XYZ file of C-alpha atoms in Angstrom:
263
model
C 0.000 0.000 0.000
C 0.988 3.629 -0.381
C 1.218 5.638 -3.593
C 5.004 5.348 -3.860
C 4.952 1.543 -3.637
C 1.924 1.174 -5.879
C 3.425 3.431 -8.544
C 6.741 1.561 -8.536
C 5.069 -1.816 -8.978
C 2.565 -0.541 -11.533
C 5.396 0.915 -13.604
C 7.076 -2.497 -13.701
C 3.813 -4.245 -14.609
C 2.977 -1.871 -17.466
C 6.456 -1.183 -18.875
C 8.528 -4.293 -18.159
C 6.204 -7.286 -18.597
C 5.294 -9.108 -21.814
C 1.652 -8.011 -21.971
C 1.811 -4.773 -19.968
C -1.357 -5.516 -18.031
C -1.838 -3.162 -15.057
C -2.164 -4.642 -11.583
C -5.268 -4.310 -9.451
C -4.438 -3.433 -5.852
C -6.998 -4.872 -3.427
C -7.196 -4.552 0.348
C -9.589 -5.309 3.191
C -11.087 -1.845 3.676
C -13.883 -3.030 5.957
C -14.933 -0.079 8.132
C -12.493 2.639 7.290
C -8.978 3.018 5.911
C -7.353 5.777 7.974
C -10.506 7.229 9.484
C -12.083 4.311 11.360
C -15.853 3.998 11.603
C -17.846 1.683 13.888
C -17.738 -1.972 12.914
C -20.295 -2.842 10.203
C -22.644 -4.477 12.714
C -22.490 -1.320 14.819
C -23.224 0.815 11.780
C -26.208 -1.354 10.887
C -27.599 -0.986 14.408
C -27.905 2.742 13.771
C -30.369 2.238 10.902
C -28.791 5.417 9.482
C -28.396 4.498 5.830
C -27.051 7.915 4.851
C -24.293 7.686 7.485
C -23.428 4.132 6.390
C -23.031 5.219 2.776
C -20.923 8.191 3.886
C -18.699 5.884 5.968
C -17.961 3.800 2.868
C -17.416 6.967 0.797
C -14.789 8.290 3.238
C -13.070 4.891 3.298
C -13.015 4.801 -0.501
C -11.545 8.278 -0.829
C -8.760 7.504 1.638
C -8.003 4.074 0.155
C -8.003 5.410 -3.401
C -5.632 8.190 -2.350
C -3.242 5.498 -1.117
C -3.283 3.812 -4.524
C -5.824 1.077 -3.844
C -8.418 0.037 -6.451
C -10.527 -2.615 -4.780
C -11.923 -3.524 -1.363
C -13.133 -6.932 -0.213
C -16.303 -5.406 1.229
C -19.177 -5.248 1.872
C -19.869 -8.536 3.561
C -23.581 -8.959 2.951
C -24.067 -12.358 4.597
C -27.177 -12.682 6.739
C -26.409 -14.593 9.931
C -28.405 -15.810 12.877
C -25.909 -17.739 14.985
C -24.025 -15.569 17.483
C -21.344 -18.270 17.784
C -20.125 -17.428 14.298
C -16.973 -15.371 14.706
C -17.499 -12.891 11.879
C -20.790 -11.372 12.989
C -19.066 -8.006 13.391
C -18.423 -7.720 9.646
C -21.996 -7.742 8.344
C -25.343 -6.039 8.796
C -27.007 -8.532 11.135
C -29.895 -10.959 10.903
C -32.549 -9.071 8.935
C -32.691 -9.654 5.184
C -34.419 -6.389 4.298
C -32.096 -4.193 6.353
C -29.126 -6.155 5.053
C -30.235 -5.520 1.473
C -30.631 -1.772 2.018
C -27.228 -1.558 3.697
C -25.600 -3.633 0.933
C -26.819 -1.088 -1.598
C -25.638 1.853 0.515
C -22.149 0.478 1.032
C -21.704 -0.399 -2.646
C -22.739 3.135 -3.600
C -20.427 4.565 -0.967
C -17.374 2.671 -2.186
C -18.044 2.979 -5.904
C -19.834 6.305 -6.231
C -21.554 6.904 -9.555
C -18.548 6.280 -11.792
C -15.689 3.879 -11.075
C -13.412 5.832 -13.412
C -13.456 8.579 -10.767
C -10.096 8.375 -8.995
C -11.751 8.818 -5.595
C -13.688 5.528 -5.900
C -12.758 1.889 -5.397
C -14.406 -1.307 -6.605
C -16.569 -3.070 -4.025
C -16.924 -6.817 -3.519
C -20.108 -8.511 -2.286
C -19.198 -11.505 -0.151
C -19.473 -14.418 0.631
C -21.560 -15.994 -2.096
C -23.414 -17.787 -0.648
C -24.504 -19.219 2.699
C -21.191 -18.741 4.465
C -22.722 -17.442 7.687
C -25.030 -20.434 8.070
C -22.148 -22.815 8.798
C -23.156 -25.577 11.197
C -22.634 -24.681 14.867
C -21.237 -21.291 13.851
C -17.917 -22.910 12.971
C -16.160 -20.979 10.232
C -15.633 -22.863 6.912
C -18.008 -25.609 8.098
C -20.750 -27.355 6.126
C -23.867 -25.382 5.218
C -27.081 -27.394 4.967
C -30.133 -25.197 4.422
C -33.408 -25.268 2.525
C -34.038 -23.526 -0.775
C -36.514 -21.321 1.078
C -33.787 -20.063 3.415
C -31.327 -19.669 0.547
C -33.630 -17.659 -1.707
C -35.652 -15.696 0.848
C -33.072 -14.997 3.564
C -29.546 -15.281 2.192
C -29.649 -14.230 -1.459
C -31.621 -10.924 -1.428
C -28.724 -8.767 -0.131
C -26.481 -10.223 -2.845
C -29.078 -9.457 -5.497
C -29.402 -5.936 -4.102
C -25.625 -5.499 -4.367
C -25.659 -6.786 -7.946
C -28.473 -4.397 -8.869
C -26.522 -1.549 -7.250
C -23.709 -2.267 -9.703
C -21.178 -3.925 -7.403
C -18.062 -4.557 -9.487
C -17.140 -7.919 -7.985
C -18.427 -10.884 -6.025
C -16.437 -13.183 -3.739
C -17.514 -16.762 -3.264
C -17.549 -18.656 0.004
C -15.200 -21.065 1.738
C -18.147 -23.209 2.750
C -20.018 -25.877 0.848
C -23.697 -25.831 -0.033
C -25.558 -29.075 -0.750
C -22.240 -30.911 -0.581
C -20.552 -28.692 -3.198
C -18.006 -26.020 -2.227
C -19.377 -22.623 -3.295
C -16.161 -22.059 -5.247
C -17.127 -24.969 -7.525
C -20.850 -24.272 -7.574
C -21.946 -23.745 -11.153
C -25.459 -23.210 -9.844
C -24.490 -20.237 -7.672
C -21.961 -18.601 -9.991
C -23.051 -19.453 -13.538
C -26.729 -20.378 -13.404
C -27.873 -17.892 -10.779
C -25.421 -14.969 -10.652
C -24.216 -14.705 -14.250
C -27.307 -16.309 -15.757
C -30.597 -15.462 -14.048
C -29.282 -12.208 -12.536
C -27.352 -11.285 -15.700
C -24.388 -10.150 -13.593
C -21.513 -8.801 -15.702
C -18.881 -8.279 -13.015
C -16.228 -10.748 -11.933
C -16.112 -13.456 -9.276
C -13.024 -13.886 -7.103
C -12.336 -16.841 -4.851
C -11.960 -16.299 -1.155
C -8.435 -16.665 0.223
C -7.249 -20.120 -0.993
C -10.832 -21.381 -1.295
C -9.859 -23.164 -4.522
C -7.048 -25.020 -2.774
C -9.244 -25.768 0.222
C -11.679 -27.705 -1.948
C -9.193 -30.526 -1.451
C -9.824 -30.303 2.299
C -13.556 -30.599 1.632
C -12.814 -33.904 -0.108
C -14.255 -32.480 -3.317
C -11.095 -32.080 -5.430
C -8.491 -34.747 -6.073
C -5.640 -32.233 -6.341
C -4.978 -28.566 -7.105
C -5.249 -29.077 -10.861
C -8.653 -30.710 -10.426
C -9.705 -27.865 -8.132
C -8.623 -25.289 -10.728
C -10.741 -26.893 -13.464
C -13.744 -27.252 -11.160
C -13.528 -23.617 -10.040
C -13.111 -21.909 -13.400
C -15.694 -24.101 -15.121
C -18.130 -23.137 -12.344
C -17.641 -19.419 -12.978
C -14.855 -18.471 -10.560
C -12.861 -15.882 -12.535
C -9.945 -14.971 -10.246
C -7.934 -17.296 -8.012
C -6.966 -15.515 -4.805
C -3.814 -16.979 -3.286
C -4.164 -20.711 -4.133
C -1.942 -20.331 -7.271
C -4.132 -23.010 -8.897
C -4.712 -21.021 -12.072
C -1.103 -19.867 -12.434
C 0.133 -23.426 -12.059
C -2.464 -25.403 -13.946
C -4.751 -23.412 -16.280
C -2.502 -23.607 -19.335
C -2.184 -27.392 -19.123
C -5.915 -27.739 -18.404
C -6.711 -25.828 -21.605
C -4.200 -27.886 -23.577
C -5.731 -31.136 -22.274
C -9.274 -30.016 -23.030
C -10.402 -30.072 -19.397
C -11.074 -26.325 -19.618
C -12.274 -24.673 -22.824
C -10.254 -21.674 -23.962
C -13.536 -19.758 -24.185
C -13.992 -20.223 -20.417
C -10.641 -18.547 -19.788
C -11.537 -15.791 -22.267
C -14.766 -15.195 -20.360
C -12.916 -14.931 -17.047
C -10.431 -12.484 -18.575
């Protein structure tokens, strides 16, 4: 972080690499960058939507001034188990309030035009069901009904999508026995299909690699093919795509058009 560091690295990326593709600098700007606001749950308890949007706007201006382009916020998960350790990061248990706050925070971070240098791209997370992990244990299995999924969990995500959120992040957890990172239903059928979402989907931190821990992927190469074919565009941290995508395309396990779509 910091303009000096960002500029130095961006100069290398644009001027000294084969394709000259600029880097995107992302950071967890959750409830403030330099000026710290109440935690998101505290903000939501105020029911002051204007103040919540302003909080995100201030955070965006400060983060953008430091050279950042992207925040991994807002977390729009609805949760109803106080044992879950990340309750502080969202808007609470009510779907309607959570949807209104999701919209406000996206607007605060992104403004009306992402080409404005004072804005940063937002990221709606964690798609989907993350906060309904059994016994409130992070990364655990999620086993819920379609009624709960569509009427409780998904509306804040749809609100974020309709507000123009630039990115989505999928979830560490599994849903119906399938890790969200490899869920073609969530990412392709629902998000990019029924909702006609045109932004990108990023994995959570090593969630592609952790599909092996779920017992879903045989190895990292298998996880890479499962994730990208399901609609996961960017691999955060697992290095699965860097290591294996080229060979997966060459073998026919992943169509080149799928990679083109992610790009």
